[in-house]
Amino acid sequence: MHFLPQEIDDYVVAHSAKEPELLQQLNRETNQKVLQPRMLSGHYQGRLLSLLSKIINPQNILEIGTYTGYSALCLAEGMKNDGVLHTIDINEELIDLQKRYFEASPWKERIIQHLGDATEIIPSLKADFDLVFIDADKPNYPTYFQQIMEKLRPGGVILSDNVLWSGKVVEPVKEDDESTKALLEYNKLLAEDERLETVILPVRDGLTISRRK
């Protein structure tokens, strides 16, 4: 997952924007109390998501995969003043933790939580989106792509996390490794879709930026 020497990685983090206090608290609580804290976007990637959102300045954001709410709060920093963020997760056990931090933020009235299967929830959403962040179950990435393209505005951006999958995308694929197979398919879809301009950033576990033409 870490492609840079630790010293360089530390330097990059030290010379990037500081992690806001609320997110520091959420980062600590996630690592102390929640399973698989590696799933958290974390300080550096969180600041990258925040900056990208501020550049895009979206009206409507869709996040697929809330986890503990860290990335949603980062993305919300760039919303327009009357913008709305929809975030979807299937894990009922994390809803209260997410809600507590959302309510402590300036965007508590504008973050809408959805609990359930994202493949069923996405088609029910009425909004068109300027920014979509995908960071959920990998086997469904190709399905999410097909669903969100119907709701992505021209000039809209898709951010896709974990697209390098700890380097497994360039290794021989095991027969039962559905996640890696799905990511290989997904990365090919993004690269070849003529409606998109796509660049993979080799940061952390790989983050793709795709802009709809």
mmCIF file of C-alpha atoms in Angstrom:
data_model
loop_
_atom_site.group_PDB
_atom_site.id
_atom_site.type_symbol
_atom_site.label_atom_id
_atom_site.label_comp_id
_atom_site.label_asym_id
_atom_site.label_seq_id
_atom_site.Cartn_x
_atom_site.Cartn_y
_atom_site.Cartn_z
ATOM 1 C CA MET A 1 0.000 0.000 0.000
ATOM 2 C CA HIS A 2 2.945 2.332 0.646
ATOM 3 C CA PHE A 3 4.862 2.960 -2.571
ATOM 4 C CA LEU A 4 7.219 5.623 -1.219
ATOM 5 C CA PRO A 5 10.007 5.187 1.342
ATOM 6 C CA GLN A 6 8.706 5.993 4.837
ATOM 7 C CA GLU A 7 10.966 9.039 5.164
ATOM 8 C CA ILE A 8 9.559 10.561 1.966
ATOM 9 C CA ASP A 9 6.016 9.707 3.019
ATOM 10 C CA ASP A 10 6.556 11.414 6.370
ATOM 11 C CA TYR A 11 7.996 14.498 4.621
ATOM 12 C CA VAL A 12 4.992 14.707 2.273
ATOM 13 C CA VAL A 13 2.552 14.583 5.195
ATOM 14 C CA ALA A 14 4.570 17.103 7.232
ATOM 15 C CA HIS A 15 4.518 19.599 4.361
ATOM 16 C CA SER A 16 0.840 19.208 3.495
ATOM 17 C CA ALA A 17 -2.210 20.858 5.072
ATOM 18 C CA LYS A 18 -2.820 20.065 8.732
ATOM 19 C CA GLU A 19 -5.591 17.713 9.833
ATOM 20 C CA PRO A 20 -8.536 19.635 11.360
ATOM 21 C CA GLU A 21 -9.272 18.966 15.040
ATOM 22 C CA LEU A 22 -12.629 17.236 14.470
ATOM 23 C CA LEU A 23 -10.999 14.858 12.010
ATOM 24 C CA GLN A 24 -8.120 14.219 14.399
ATOM 25 C CA GLN A 25 -10.686 13.107 16.967
ATOM 26 C CA LEU A 26 -12.472 10.873 14.463
ATOM 27 C CA ASN A 27 -9.149 9.432 13.311
ATOM 28 C CA ARG A 28 -8.219 8.523 16.899
ATOM 29 C CA GLU A 29 -11.621 7.051 17.731
ATOM 30 C CA THR A 30 -11.688 4.980 14.554
ATOM 31 C CA ASN A 31 -8.267 3.525 15.313
ATOM 32 C CA GLN A 32 -9.182 2.831 18.932
ATOM 33 C CA LYS A 33 -12.667 1.363 18.545
ATOM 34 C CA VAL A 34 -13.454 0.253 14.975
ATOM 35 C CA LEU A 35 -12.370 -2.838 13.073
ATOM 36 C CA GLN A 36 -10.092 -2.396 10.054
ATOM 37 C CA PRO A 37 -9.008 1.219 10.729
ATOM 38 C CA ARG A 38 -6.810 0.904 7.630
ATOM 39 C CA MET A 39 -10.012 1.662 5.683
ATOM 40 C CA LEU A 40 -9.947 5.255 6.986
ATOM 41 C CA SER A 41 -8.854 7.830 4.403
ATOM 42 C CA GLY A 42 -6.601 9.433 7.009
ATOM 43 C CA HIS A 43 -4.780 12.742 7.273
ATOM 44 C CA TYR A 44 -2.947 12.942 3.939
ATOM 45 C CA GLN A 45 -5.578 11.449 1.648
ATOM 46 C CA GLY A 46 -8.256 13.345 3.542
ATOM 47 C CA ARG A 47 -6.535 16.650 2.807
ATOM 48 C CA LEU A 48 -6.257 15.611 -0.851
ATOM 49 C CA LEU A 49 -9.995 14.856 -0.986
ATOM 50 C CA SER A 50 -10.729 18.183 0.680
ATOM 51 C CA LEU A 51 -8.580 20.131 -1.769
ATOM 52 C CA LEU A 52 -10.057 18.388 -4.806
ATOM 53 C CA SER A 53 -13.564 19.102 -3.530
ATOM 54 C CA LYS A 54 -12.698 22.764 -2.993
ATOM 55 C CA ILE A 55 -11.364 22.998 -6.559
ATOM 56 C CA ILE A 56 -14.518 21.374 -7.961
ATOM 57 C CA ASN A 57 -16.856 23.284 -5.577
ATOM 58 C CA PRO A 58 -19.695 20.769 -6.065
ATOM 59 C CA GLN A 59 -23.387 21.350 -5.531
ATOM 60 C CA ASN A 60 -24.163 17.655 -5.025
ATOM 61 C CA ILE A 61 -21.747 14.972 -3.794
ATOM 62 C CA LEU A 62 -22.280 11.227 -3.687
ATOM 63 C CA GLU A 63 -20.084 9.027 -1.523
ATOM 64 C CA ILE A 64 -20.303 5.234 -1.836
ATOM 65 C CA GLY A 65 -18.811 3.763 1.324
ATOM 66 C CA THR A 66 -19.082 5.967 4.435
ATOM 67 C CA TYR A 67 -17.107 3.836 6.916
ATOM 68 C CA THR A 68 -16.789 6.152 9.960
ATOM 69 C CA GLY A 69 -17.498 9.384 8.046
ATOM 70 C CA TYR A 70 -13.975 10.787 7.738
ATOM 71 C CA SER A 71 -13.909 11.116 3.943
ATOM 72 C CA ALA A 72 -17.455 12.529 3.865
ATOM 73 C CA LEU A 73 -16.393 15.357 6.174
ATOM 74 C CA CYS A 74 -13.341 16.031 3.998
ATOM 75 C CA LEU A 75 -15.438 16.187 0.818
ATOM 76 C CA ALA A 76 -18.059 18.392 2.497
ATOM 77 C CA GLU A 77 -15.416 21.099 2.999
ATOM 78 C CA GLY A 78 -15.624 21.959 -0.709
ATOM 79 C CA MET A 79 -19.404 21.995 -1.168
ATOM 80 C CA LYS A 80 -21.252 25.090 -2.245
ATOM 81 C CA ASN A 81 -22.997 26.897 0.612
ATOM 82 C CA ASP A 82 -26.280 25.191 -0.239
ATOM 83 C CA GLY A 83 -24.688 21.920 -1.377
ATOM 84 C CA VAL A 84 -25.739 18.435 -0.262
ATOM 85 C CA LEU A 85 -23.695 15.292 0.321
ATOM 86 C CA HIS A 86 -25.309 11.847 0.115
ATOM 87 C CA THR A 87 -23.282 9.046 1.698
ATOM 88 C CA ILE A 88 -24.132 5.335 1.561
ATOM 89 C CA ASP A 89 -22.969 2.467 3.751
ATOM 90 C CA ILE A 90 -24.262 -1.014 4.471
ATOM 91 C CA ASN A 91 -22.822 -1.315 8.005
ATOM 92 C CA GLU A 92 -25.567 -0.491 10.500
ATOM 93 C CA GLU A 93 -23.138 -0.640 13.437
ATOM 94 C CA LEU A 94 -21.336 2.520 12.279
ATOM 95 C CA ILE A 95 -24.383 4.751 11.760
ATOM 96 C CA ASP A 96 -24.357 6.308 15.236
ATOM 97 C CA LEU A 97 -20.622 7.037 15.120
ATOM 98 C CA GLN A 98 -20.964 8.680 11.704
ATOM 99 C CA LYS A 99 -23.948 10.733 12.848
ATOM 100 C CA ARG A 100 -22.203 11.985 15.978
ATOM 101 C CA TYR A 101 -19.332 13.446 13.976
ATOM 102 C CA PHE A 102 -21.569 14.759 11.199
ATOM 103 C CA GLU A 103 -23.655 16.606 13.789
ATOM 104 C CA ALA A 104 -20.497 18.120 15.298
ATOM 105 C CA SER A 105 -19.541 19.547 11.893
ATOM 106 C CA PRO A 106 -20.700 22.708 10.057
ATOM 107 C CA TRP A 107 -22.474 20.496 7.487
ATOM 108 C CA LYS A 108 -24.770 18.566 9.826
ATOM 109 C CA GLU A 109 -27.915 19.701 7.963
ATOM 110 C CA ARG A 110 -26.453 18.947 4.552
ATOM 111 C CA ILE A 111 -25.037 15.420 4.940
ATOM 112 C CA ILE A 112 -27.652 12.741 4.217
ATOM 113 C CA GLN A 113 -26.901 9.231 5.455
ATOM 114 C CA HIS A 114 -28.233 6.200 3.580
ATOM 115 C CA LEU A 115 -28.098 2.713 5.085
ATOM 116 C CA GLY A 116 -28.271 -0.293 2.796
ATOM 117 C CA ASP A 117 -27.090 -1.780 -0.497
ATOM 118 C CA ALA A 118 -25.655 1.005 -2.643
ATOM 119 C CA THR A 119 -26.637 -0.752 -5.869
ATOM 120 C CA GLU A 120 -30.265 -0.400 -4.767
ATOM 121 C CA ILE A 121 -29.976 3.092 -3.267
ATOM 122 C CA ILE A 122 -28.124 4.847 -6.109
ATOM 123 C CA PRO A 123 -30.939 4.439 -8.696
ATOM 124 C CA SER A 124 -33.419 5.882 -6.178
ATOM 125 C CA LEU A 125 -31.503 9.149 -5.731
ATOM 126 C CA LYS A 126 -33.086 12.033 -7.620
ATOM 127 C CA ALA A 127 -30.056 14.338 -7.745
ATOM 128 C CA ASP A 128 -27.411 14.656 -10.449
ATOM 129 C CA PHE A 129 -23.893 14.812 -9.047
ATOM 130 C CA ASP A 130 -20.841 17.003 -9.574
ATOM 131 C CA LEU A 131 -18.548 14.796 -7.481
ATOM 132 C CA VAL A 132 -18.684 11.076 -6.695
ATOM 133 C CA PHE A 133 -16.310 9.238 -4.358
ATOM 134 C CA ILE A 134 -16.226 5.434 -4.553
ATOM 135 C CA ASP A 135 -14.633 3.627 -1.615
ATOM 136 C CA ALA A 136 -16.780 0.565 -0.948
ATOM 137 C CA ASP A 137 -16.831 -3.178 -1.733
ATOM 138 C CA LYS A 138 -14.528 -3.750 -4.690
ATOM 139 C CA PRO A 139 -16.551 -6.446 -6.547
ATOM 140 C CA ASN A 140 -19.309 -3.873 -7.125
ATOM 141 C CA TYR A 141 -17.053 -1.105 -8.512
ATOM 142 C CA PRO A 142 -18.034 -1.853 -12.158
ATOM 143 C CA THR A 143 -21.724 -1.813 -11.201
ATOM 144 C CA TYR A 144 -21.344 1.462 -9.333
ATOM 145 C CA PHE A 145 -19.657 2.940 -12.383
ATOM 146 C CA GLN A 146 -22.544 2.059 -14.675
ATOM 147 C CA GLN A 147 -25.068 3.473 -12.199
ATOM 148 C CA ILE A 148 -23.322 6.751 -11.435
ATOM 149 C CA MET A 149 -22.547 7.623 -15.052
ATOM 150 C CA GLU A 150 -26.289 8.109 -15.507
ATOM 151 C CA LYS A 151 -26.220 10.711 -12.722
ATOM 152 C CA LEU A 152 -22.877 12.436 -13.341
ATOM 153 C CA ARG A 153 -23.129 15.934 -14.771
ATOM 154 C CA PRO A 154 -20.868 17.093 -17.636
ATOM 155 C CA GLY A 155 -17.657 18.291 -16.004
ATOM 156 C CA GLY A 156 -18.409 16.090 -12.996
ATOM 157 C CA VAL A 157 -15.640 14.107 -11.335
ATOM 158 C CA ILE A 158 -15.409 10.529 -10.062
ATOM 159 C CA LEU A 159 -12.792 9.807 -7.394
ATOM 160 C CA SER A 160 -12.093 6.084 -6.981
ATOM 161 C CA ASP A 161 -10.103 4.720 -4.046
ATOM 162 C CA ASN A 162 -7.972 1.551 -3.716
ATOM 163 C CA VAL A 163 -7.515 1.172 -7.474
ATOM 164 C CA LEU A 164 -3.984 -0.263 -7.059
ATOM 165 C CA TRP A 165 -5.142 -2.714 -4.377
ATOM 166 C CA SER A 166 -1.787 -3.067 -2.603
ATOM 167 C CA GLY A 167 -0.123 -3.758 -5.954
ATOM 168 C CA LYS A 168 -2.290 -6.782 -6.749
ATOM 169 C CA VAL A 169 -3.407 -5.190 -10.044
ATOM 170 C CA VAL A 170 0.020 -6.001 -11.552
ATOM 171 C CA GLU A 171 0.421 -9.465 -10.017
ATOM 172 C CA PRO A 172 -0.952 -12.849 -11.172
ATOM 173 C CA VAL A 173 -4.594 -12.993 -10.089
ATOM 174 C CA LYS A 174 -5.796 -15.878 -7.949
ATOM 175 C CA GLU A 175 -8.873 -17.682 -9.246
ATOM 176 C CA ASP A 176 -10.966 -16.791 -6.178
ATOM 177 C CA ASP A 177 -9.817 -13.162 -5.907
ATOM 178 C CA GLU A 178 -13.019 -11.409 -6.960
ATOM 179 C CA SER A 179 -11.908 -7.998 -5.671
ATOM 180 C CA THR A 180 -8.775 -7.821 -7.812
ATOM 181 C CA LYS A 181 -10.665 -9.084 -10.874
ATOM 182 C CA ALA A 182 -13.309 -6.396 -10.382
ATOM 183 C CA LEU A 183 -10.712 -3.649 -9.963
ATOM 184 C CA LEU A 184 -8.896 -4.727 -13.141
ATOM 185 C CA GLU A 185 -12.219 -4.528 -14.980
ATOM 186 C CA TYR A 186 -13.047 -1.186 -13.365
ATOM 187 C CA ASN A 187 -9.681 0.405 -14.160
ATOM 188 C CA LYS A 188 -10.068 -0.721 -17.784
ATOM 189 C CA LEU A 189 -13.587 0.756 -17.941
ATOM 190 C CA LEU A 190 -12.362 4.148 -16.732
ATOM 191 C CA ALA A 191 -9.328 4.207 -19.025
ATOM 192 C CA GLU A 192 -11.278 3.255 -22.159
ATOM 193 C CA ASP A 193 -14.561 5.145 -21.679
ATOM 194 C CA GLU A 194 -14.495 7.993 -24.204
ATOM 195 C CA ARG A 195 -16.803 10.076 -22.028
ATOM 196 C CA LEU A 196 -14.063 10.424 -19.401
ATOM 197 C CA GLU A 197 -10.574 11.810 -18.904
ATOM 198 C CA THR A 198 -8.860 9.603 -16.321
ATOM 199 C CA VAL A 199 -5.608 9.738 -14.366
ATOM 200 C CA ILE A 200 -4.485 7.324 -11.632
ATOM 201 C CA LEU A 201 -2.554 8.916 -8.787
ATOM 202 C CA PRO A 202 -0.190 6.431 -7.070
ATOM 203 C CA VAL A 203 -0.891 7.821 -3.597
ATOM 204 C CA ARG A 204 -1.594 5.462 -0.721
ATOM 205 C CA ASP A 205 -3.510 2.555 -2.304
ATOM 206 C CA GLY A 206 -4.181 4.363 -5.583
ATOM 207 C CA LEU A 207 -6.704 7.130 -6.252
ATOM 208 C CA THR A 208 -8.229 7.683 -9.693
ATOM 209 C CA ILE A 209 -9.535 11.052 -10.867
ATOM 210 C CA SER A 210 -11.984 10.794 -13.761
ATOM 211 C CA ARG A 211 -13.649 13.853 -15.298
ATOM 212 C CA ARG A 212 -16.735 13.601 -17.490
ATOM 213 C CA LYS A 213 -16.231 15.557 -20.715
#
